[in-house]
Amino acid sequence: MTPTASSHHGTPERKRVGAIVRIAALLGAFALAVTPAAALDALVQKQTFTLPSYTTVGGAALRDVKVGWEAYGTLNAEKSNVILITHFFSGTSHAAGRYKPTDPAPGYWDAIIGPGKPLDTDKYYILSSDTLVNLNAHDPNVVTTGPATKAPDTGAPYGPRFPLVTIRDFVNVQKALLDELGIAKLHAVMGPSMGALQAYEWATGYPEVVGRIVPVIGSGDADGWLVAWLDAWASPIRLDPNFNGGNYYGRAAPKAGLTQALKIVTLSAGAAPWANTTFGRKWAEPGKDPAQDMANKYAVEAKLDEIAAARAELADANHFLYLVKANQIFAAGGDVGLARITAPVLLISSDGDLLFHPSAIQRTADEIRKGGAPVEQVKISGGRGHLDGIANIQEAGEAIRRFLDK
Amino acid sequence: MTPTASSHHGTPERKRVGAIVRIAALLGAFALAVTPAAALDALVQKQTFTLPSYTTVGGAALRDVKVGWEAYGTLNAEKSNVILITHFFSGTSHAAGRYKPTDPAPGYWDAIIGPGKPLDTDKYYILSSDTLVNLNAHDPNVVTTGPATKAPDTGAPYGPRFPLVTIRDFVNVQKALLDELGIAKLHAVMGPSMGALQAYEWATGYPEVVGRIVPVIGSGDADGWLVAWLDAWASPIRLDPNFNGGNYYGRAAPKAGLTQALKIVTLSAGAAPWANTTFGRKWAEPGKDPAQDMANKYAVEAKLDEIAAARAELADANHFLYLVKANQIFAAGGDVGLARITAPVLLISSDGDLLFHPSAIQRTADEIRKGGAPVEQVKISGGRGHLDGIANIQEAGEAIRRFLDK
């Protein structure tokens, strides 16, 4: 493998990103050729890592594998201050900052990443990576390889002939990126939900590389409960007549099914206090009482539909199904399991989490401790359920800071 | 209205039921012409109540409204020993006993209904009623009126022109059945989930009739969280190309969508301890590792599909959507609300319930107490989540017995 890490520029759809690169350069934000060292008052830049060839855990050979990444802070001379951020199921590598000043919101963990924040960019180099089969395949700020990617041999999207990939494959591609950047050790690996799964996989798969992990709202394997939910999420996609067994590129995509799938994701990642405080029994439209007509909706229904429809615009249905599979078959450390972990663990969870049940979190902590690694546990109680690990991560901010600075 | 309560016989599809009636008669099980007084070692018989005309809460006039009902125990001379059982979303009036000796399982609350049991059939006359738009419209043991029913004016199923109906409509039809049977007072009204909603509606709508209520795993209105879940349940049906806006009678029904809808119902009514104890990460088929092929499944996925497919055979997609609406728009007592309740309340819930959140249960108890009625609360902890109210109702058995016998 001869991987390359390069900035985006040149192609027409990357012009805006190119402009951002220029702005960042004007701000004097580049410490190294390929790694932006901008403090988060500067803009964030997406970069592309290319692996000319990669063989999956299942033995499938892929050519020209690309994933996106971005970074916040400055890589020190020893390259010893790296924290790797791994993203959640429907997330991307955009963990902090903004691509342009007018972005409506910063990356998902901006509350804890930045100068003086728990993941202190004055101290750490925070590197965040897109995964293979990233859900948001059609987001111009996402770089990924999956069924929607044009296969080098045919020039047409892989579709369902793309090989099954695992969380370990996500981690192996990240490892190749770090090798390319000359980073031999990680101060920490940290991520929420599917990002936690990657953190466990890093700690079991590359124990010599990983200094510590902070898995957030995620357990060391997918239990039966999570397996069933992932399947329930996927079911609307297969019902959409446009799905056609995954062969829909170049024709109408199964957007209605994908929208309903994303709606169930959002709902099951939520919690009753959130729905009742934010919406309660409010109607979607004044004058349209839901009790008067089968078609009249409540605000909570309309808002979930709206969120899901917006997300479906940038997402790909096959990528959704490949992510479901990767999450379902996840069991960190294979036969040896979590006892393989040697790195200290800060395990952050929410007891209101419907997807990763408190019993799964506790079992994970217990199994890691059996192997001898120290586990510290912190609970968030923000009323958002699973999403507490993203929306209310600042509740665990000082615990994270202490753990990282140890 | 000139309602009639009659046994099934005569029509070809009722022959088997007719045979059961004969067996029951041979056992000497009939104390009254229309009401079987069989102890539950005798067989249960479904009966039909017909209302020649009924006007819904929304003002729609329906003719020839039928619902099924069954009863366990003996109605006393004063007709003062009646407990009305109201069923859950996907349930029927079959709360106890068997229709024939070879039935694989008895009615859903058989654990607490029978001679010497908390709902003691030696003492009480337990009457259980099908609702309007019952989900299991194609179950030969269910009698209901809804979109799948042939409209008297056309002879064709109503389909989506059937009027929107409410929990109050369900209760009003039950009231008409009681009037026909000469029952002026109810010792208690009791039911799980949507059955609890009917119990609250009885206590607010007909306070002078109801002696006490036992709502189980249900709150006094549908909060935003439940509204959203009901919508998520329904979404696969609308994706099924056979759904066709509800106009599918006489052609292929949207069975695939209905199956997926029922799968989400079963899962969200469940709980992690159940999924993990019963299935964990077991494969659906030996030799077919889910990690080896996108099509290979885990046991929990296959079992949920199997359960859902079996239930879809007897269910109707339009009825599902009408039930979703009736549950979403539910708020007992209208503008006055739960403060209208005067009857003592035994409120039974499970803290593992994902659908009726503990906060909704507590709010319900508090609002009833504000109106002055006494509320006793009991929690079930069987690890089945919402379904604890059915599968583990015996945990609350003695509390129910004491409350009913007060």
PDB file of N, CA and C in Angstrom, chain B residues 320-381:
ATOM      1  N   PHE B 320     -54.677  -0.919  11.565  1.00  0.00           N
ATOM      2  CA  PHE B 320     -53.463  -0.489  12.280  1.00  0.00           C
ATOM      3  C   PHE B 320     -53.389   1.042  12.305  1.00  0.00           C
ATOM      4  N   LEU B 321     -53.572   1.660  11.155  1.00  0.00           N
ATOM      5  CA  LEU B 321     -53.457   3.123  11.072  1.00  0.00           C
ATOM      6  C   LEU B 321     -54.564   3.836  11.853  1.00  0.00           C
ATOM      7  N   TYR B 322     -55.760   3.256  11.845  1.00  0.00           N
ATOM      8  CA  TYR B 322     -56.852   3.862  12.625  1.00  0.00           C
ATOM      9  C   TYR B 322     -56.589   3.730  14.126  1.00  0.00           C
ATOM     10  N   LEU B 323     -56.001   2.629  14.529  1.00  0.00           N
ATOM     11  CA  LEU B 323     -55.651   2.482  15.948  1.00  0.00           C
ATOM     12  C   LEU B 323     -54.547   3.468  16.340  1.00  0.00           C
ATOM     13  N   VAL B 324     -53.569   3.628  15.456  1.00  0.00           N
ATOM     14  CA  VAL B 324     -52.503   4.605  15.718  1.00  0.00           C
ATOM     15  C   VAL B 324     -53.122   5.973  15.982  1.00  0.00           C
ATOM     16  N   LYS B 325     -54.039   6.375  15.122  1.00  0.00           N
ATOM     17  CA  LYS B 325     -54.678   7.687  15.275  1.00  0.00           C
ATOM     18  C   LYS B 325     -55.460   7.773  16.589  1.00  0.00           C
ATOM     19  N   ALA B 326     -56.243   6.750  16.885  1.00  0.00           N
ATOM     20  CA  ALA B 326     -57.060   6.769  18.107  1.00  0.00           C
ATOM     21  C   ALA B 326     -56.174   6.897  19.346  1.00  0.00           C
ATOM     22  N   ASN B 327     -55.032   6.240  19.321  1.00  0.00           N
ATOM     23  CA  ASN B 327     -54.113   6.312  20.469  1.00  0.00           C
ATOM     24  C   ASN B 327     -53.407   7.659  20.526  1.00  0.00           C
ATOM     25  N   GLN B 328     -53.009   8.181  19.377  1.00  0.00           N
ATOM     26  CA  GLN B 328     -52.299   9.470  19.369  1.00  0.00           C
ATOM     27  C   GLN B 328     -53.159  10.599  19.913  1.00  0.00           C
ATOM     28  N   ILE B 329     -54.426  10.610  19.538  1.00  0.00           N
ATOM     29  CA  ILE B 329     -55.270  11.752  19.907  1.00  0.00           C
ATOM     30  C   ILE B 329     -55.903  11.577  21.290  1.00  0.00           C
ATOM     31  N   PHE B 330     -55.517  10.513  21.984  1.00  0.00           N
ATOM     32  CA  PHE B 330     -56.126  10.217  23.277  1.00  0.00           C
ATOM     33  C   PHE B 330     -55.684  11.186  24.372  1.00  0.00           C
ATOM     34  N   ALA B 331     -56.661  11.791  25.036  1.00  0.00           N
ATOM     35  CA  ALA B 331     -56.420  12.568  26.259  1.00  0.00           C
ATOM     36  C   ALA B 331     -57.684  12.426  27.088  1.00  0.00           C
ATOM     37  N   ALA B 332     -57.624  11.581  28.109  1.00  0.00           N
ATOM     38  CA  ALA B 332     -58.829  11.218  28.872  1.00  0.00           C
ATOM     39  C   ALA B 332     -59.475  12.437  29.493  1.00  0.00           C
ATOM     40  N   GLY B 333     -60.785  12.489  29.378  1.00  0.00           N
ATOM     41  CA  GLY B 333     -61.532  13.547  30.061  1.00  0.00           C
ATOM     42  C   GLY B 333     -61.550  14.871  29.337  1.00  0.00           C
ATOM     43  N   GLY B 334     -60.978  14.916  28.146  1.00  0.00           N
ATOM     44  CA  GLY B 334     -61.026  16.144  27.350  1.00  0.00           C
ATOM     45  C   GLY B 334     -60.413  17.313  28.090  1.00  0.00           C
ATOM     46  N   ASP B 335     -61.077  18.483  28.045  1.00  0.00           N
ATOM     47  CA  ASP B 335     -60.509  19.699  28.636  1.00  0.00           C
ATOM     48  C   ASP B 335     -60.362  19.600  30.160  1.00  0.00           C
ATOM     49  N   VAL B 336     -61.299  18.912  30.794  1.00  0.00           N
ATOM     50  CA  VAL B 336     -61.233  18.793  32.262  1.00  0.00           C
ATOM     51  C   VAL B 336     -60.138  17.802  32.656  1.00  0.00           C
ATOM     52  N   GLY B 337     -59.990  16.761  31.854  1.00  0.00           N
ATOM     53  CA  GLY B 337     -58.905  15.826  32.058  1.00  0.00           C
ATOM     54  C   GLY B 337     -59.128  14.846  33.184  1.00  0.00           C
ATOM     55  N   LEU B 338     -58.031  14.374  33.731  1.00  0.00           N
ATOM     56  CA  LEU B 338     -58.074  13.281  34.688  1.00  0.00           C
ATOM     57  C   LEU B 338     -58.677  13.690  36.027  1.00  0.00           C
ATOM     58  N   ALA B 339     -58.784  15.006  36.262  1.00  0.00           N
ATOM     59  CA  ALA B 339     -59.390  15.476  37.510  1.00  0.00           C
ATOM     60  C   ALA B 339     -60.859  15.088  37.589  1.00  0.00           C
ATOM     61  N   ARG B 340     -61.431  14.696  36.461  1.00  0.00           N
ATOM     62  CA  ARG B 340     -62.835  14.273  36.412  1.00  0.00           C
ATOM     63  C   ARG B 340     -63.054  12.912  37.097  1.00  0.00           C
ATOM     64  N   ILE B 341     -61.974  12.168  37.261  1.00  0.00           N
ATOM     65  CA  ILE B 341     -62.091  10.807  37.821  1.00  0.00           C
ATOM     66  C   ILE B 341     -62.466  10.867  39.298  1.00  0.00           C
ATOM     67  N   THR B 342     -63.482  10.082  39.666  1.00  0.00           N
ATOM     68  CA  THR B 342     -63.880   9.983  41.084  1.00  0.00           C
ATOM     69  C   THR B 342     -63.574   8.590  41.636  1.00  0.00           C
ATOM     70  N   ALA B 343     -63.452   7.601  40.775  1.00  0.00           N
ATOM     71  CA  ALA B 343     -63.255   6.208  41.208  1.00  0.00           C
ATOM     72  C   ALA B 343     -61.833   5.984  41.731  1.00  0.00           C
ATOM     73  N   PRO B 344     -61.685   5.123  42.738  1.00  0.00           N
ATOM     74  CA  PRO B 344     -60.332   4.745  43.159  1.00  0.00           C
ATOM     75  C   PRO B 344     -59.568   4.088  42.000  1.00  0.00           C
ATOM     76  N   VAL B 345     -58.259   4.316  41.970  1.00  0.00           N
ATOM     77  CA  VAL B 345     -57.415   3.858  40.863  1.00  0.00           C
ATOM     78  C   VAL B 345     -56.269   3.011  41.412  1.00  0.00           C
ATOM     79  N   LEU B 346     -56.080   1.832  40.809  1.00  0.00           N
ATOM     80  CA  LEU B 346     -54.857   1.060  41.037  1.00  0.00           C
ATOM     81  C   LEU B 346     -54.064   1.139  39.733  1.00  0.00           C
ATOM     82  N   LEU B 347     -52.963   1.877  39.762  1.00  0.00           N
ATOM     83  CA  LEU B 347     -52.183   2.142  38.542  1.00  0.00           C
ATOM     84  C   LEU B 347     -50.945   1.242  38.563  1.00  0.00           C
ATOM     85  N   ILE B 348     -50.878   0.342  37.582  1.00  0.00           N
ATOM     86  CA  ILE B 348     -49.798  -0.646  37.530  1.00  0.00           C
ATOM     87  C   ILE B 348     -48.892  -0.318  36.346  1.00  0.00           C
ATOM     88  N   SER B 349     -47.597  -0.281  36.566  1.00  0.00           N
ATOM     89  CA  SER B 349     -46.674   0.090  35.489  1.00  0.00           C
ATOM     90  C   SER B 349     -45.358  -0.662  35.640  1.00  0.00           C
ATOM     91  N   SER B 350     -44.519  -0.516  34.615  1.00  0.00           N
ATOM     92  CA  SER B 350     -43.178  -1.097  34.628  1.00  0.00           C
ATOM     93  C   SER B 350     -42.183   0.018  34.324  1.00  0.00           C
ATOM     94  N   ASP B 351     -41.182   0.174  35.167  1.00  0.00           N
ATOM     95  CA  ASP B 351     -40.191   1.231  34.908  1.00  0.00           C
ATOM     96  C   ASP B 351     -39.336   0.929  33.679  1.00  0.00           C
ATOM     97  N   GLY B 352     -39.380  -0.309  33.179  1.00  0.00           N
ATOM     98  CA  GLY B 352     -38.661  -0.653  31.956  1.00  0.00           C
ATOM     99  C   GLY B 352     -39.471  -0.375  30.702  1.00  0.00           C
ATOM    100  N   ASP B 353     -40.629   0.250  30.849  1.00  0.00           N
ATOM    101  CA  ASP B 353     -41.538   0.498  29.724  1.00  0.00           C
ATOM    102  C   ASP B 353     -40.991   1.630  28.863  1.00  0.00           C
ATOM    103  N   LEU B 354     -40.674   1.349  27.602  1.00  0.00           N
ATOM    104  CA  LEU B 354     -40.139   2.367  26.701  1.00  0.00           C
ATOM    105  C   LEU B 354     -41.227   3.242  26.107  1.00  0.00           C
ATOM    106  N   LEU B 355     -42.455   2.735  26.062  1.00  0.00           N
ATOM    107  CA  LEU B 355     -43.531   3.458  25.367  1.00  0.00           C
ATOM    108  C   LEU B 355     -44.267   4.405  26.311  1.00  0.00           C
ATOM    109  N   PHE B 356     -44.669   3.862  27.456  1.00  0.00           N
ATOM    110  CA  PHE B 356     -45.284   4.724  28.485  1.00  0.00           C
ATOM    111  C   PHE B 356     -44.208   4.963  29.539  1.00  0.00           C
ATOM    112  N   HIS B 357     -43.508   6.082  29.383  1.00  0.00           N
ATOM    113  CA  HIS B 357     -42.353   6.413  30.223  1.00  0.00           C
ATOM    114  C   HIS B 357     -42.798   6.600  31.683  1.00  0.00           C
ATOM    115  N   PRO B 358     -41.958   6.222  32.617  1.00  0.00           N
ATOM    116  CA  PRO B 358     -42.301   6.423  34.036  1.00  0.00           C
ATOM    117  C   PRO B 358     -42.782   7.847  34.347  1.00  0.00           C
ATOM    118  N   SER B 359     -42.255   8.838  33.627  1.00  0.00           N
ATOM    119  CA  SER B 359     -42.688  10.221  33.884  1.00  0.00           C
ATOM    120  C   SER B 359     -44.151  10.419  33.479  1.00  0.00           C
ATOM    121  N   ALA B 360     -44.601   9.739  32.432  1.00  0.00           N
ATOM    122  CA  ALA B 360     -46.007   9.835  31.997  1.00  0.00           C
ATOM    123  C   ALA B 360     -46.917   9.149  33.013  1.00  0.00           C
ATOM    124  N   ILE B 361     -46.464   8.034  33.544  1.00  0.00           N
ATOM    125  CA  ILE B 361     -47.248   7.316  34.559  1.00  0.00           C
ATOM    126  C   ILE B 361     -47.377   8.187  35.811  1.00  0.00           C
ATOM    127  N   GLN B 362     -46.271   8.789  36.230  1.00  0.00           N
ATOM    128  CA  GLN B 362     -46.291   9.582  37.458  1.00  0.00           C
ATOM    129  C   GLN B 362     -47.161  10.823  37.305  1.00  0.00           C
ATOM    130  N   ARG B 363     -47.058  11.464  36.126  1.00  0.00           N
ATOM    131  CA  ARG B 363     -47.886  12.637  35.859  1.00  0.00           C
ATOM    132  C   ARG B 363     -49.375  12.274  35.922  1.00  0.00           C
ATOM    133  N   THR B 364     -49.705  11.101  35.374  1.00  0.00           N
ATOM    134  CA  THR B 364     -51.089  10.628  35.400  1.00  0.00           C
ATOM    135  C   THR B 364     -51.574  10.448  36.838  1.00  0.00           C
ATOM    136  N   ALA B 365     -50.756   9.785  37.647  1.00  0.00           N
ATOM    137  CA  ALA B 365     -51.135   9.564  39.053  1.00  0.00           C
ATOM    138  C   ALA B 365     -51.328  10.903  39.766  1.00  0.00           C
ATOM    139  N   ASP B 366     -50.411  11.827  39.524  1.00  0.00           N
ATOM    140  CA  ASP B 366     -50.492  13.137  40.193  1.00  0.00           C
ATOM    141  C   ASP B 366     -51.747  13.889  39.783  1.00  0.00           C
ATOM    142  N   GLU B 367     -52.091  13.846  38.494  1.00  0.00           N
ATOM    143  CA  GLU B 367     -53.263  14.593  38.013  1.00  0.00           C
ATOM    144  C   GLU B 367     -54.566  14.009  38.549  1.00  0.00           C
ATOM    145  N   ILE B 368     -54.605  12.684  38.661  1.00  0.00           N
ATOM    146  CA  ILE B 368     -55.820  12.073  39.231  1.00  0.00           C
ATOM    147  C   ILE B 368     -55.953  12.458  40.701  1.00  0.00           C
ATOM    148  N   ARG B 369     -54.840  12.422  41.420  1.00  0.00           N
ATOM    149  CA  ARG B 369     -54.881  12.774  42.857  1.00  0.00           C
ATOM    150  C   ARG B 369     -55.338  14.222  43.056  1.00  0.00           C
ATOM    151  N   LYS B 370     -54.936  15.099  42.139  1.00  0.00           N
ATOM    152  CA  LYS B 370     -55.359  16.505  42.233  1.00  0.00           C
ATOM    153  C   LYS B 370     -56.878  16.629  42.211  1.00  0.00           C
ATOM    154  N   GLY B 371     -57.543  15.727  41.459  1.00  0.00           N
ATOM    155  CA  GLY B 371     -59.001  15.745  41.391  1.00  0.00           C
ATOM    156  C   GLY B 371     -59.653  15.122  42.615  1.00  0.00           C
ATOM    157  N   GLY B 372     -58.859  14.501  43.480  1.00  0.00           N
ATOM    158  CA  GLY B 372     -59.408  13.973  44.729  1.00  0.00           C
ATOM    159  C   GLY B 372     -59.538  12.459  44.797  1.00  0.00           C
ATOM    160  N   ALA B 373     -59.424  11.771  43.664  1.00  0.00           N
ATOM    161  CA  ALA B 373     -59.574  10.311  43.696  1.00  0.00           C
ATOM    162  C   ALA B 373     -58.287   9.666  44.234  1.00  0.00           C
ATOM    163  N   PRO B 374     -58.441   8.580  45.028  1.00  0.00           N
ATOM    164  CA  PRO B 374     -57.252   7.909  45.557  1.00  0.00           C
ATOM    165  C   PRO B 374     -56.554   7.067  44.481  1.00  0.00           C
ATOM    166  N   VAL B 375     -55.233   7.124  44.475  1.00  0.00           N
ATOM    167  CA  VAL B 375     -54.453   6.348  43.495  1.00  0.00           C
ATOM    168  C   VAL B 375     -53.429   5.508  44.254  1.00  0.00           C
ATOM    169  N   GLU B 376     -53.480   4.204  44.013  1.00  0.00           N
ATOM    170  CA  GLU B 376     -52.469   3.295  44.546  1.00  0.00           C
ATOM    171  C   GLU B 376     -51.576   2.886  43.372  1.00  0.00           C
ATOM    172  N   GLN B 377     -50.262   2.863  43.569  1.00  0.00           N
ATOM    173  CA  GLN B 377     -49.368   2.521  42.463  1.00  0.00           C
ATOM    174  C   GLN B 377     -48.579   1.249  42.761  1.00  0.00           C
ATOM    175  N   VAL B 378     -48.491   0.394  41.754  1.00  0.00           N
ATOM    176  CA  VAL B 378     -47.724  -0.854  41.866  1.00  0.00           C
ATOM    177  C   VAL B 378     -46.833  -0.965  40.649  1.00  0.00           C
ATOM    178  N   LYS B 379     -45.586  -1.388  40.861  1.00  0.00           N
ATOM    179  CA  LYS B 379     -44.669  -1.557  39.724  1.00  0.00           C
ATOM    180  C   LYS B 379     -44.303  -3.016  39.517  1.00  0.00           C
ATOM    181  N   ILE B 380     -44.298  -3.400  38.250  1.00  0.00           N
ATOM    182  CA  ILE B 380     -43.864  -4.753  37.853  1.00  0.00           C
ATOM    183  C   ILE B 380     -42.431  -4.636  37.353  1.00  0.00           C
ATOM    184  N   SER B 381     -41.610  -5.612  37.612  1.00  0.00           N
ATOM    185  CA  SER B 381     -40.191  -5.522  37.243  1.00  0.00           C
ATOM    186  C   SER B 381     -39.716  -6.802  36.566  1.00  0.00           C
TER     187      SER B 381
END
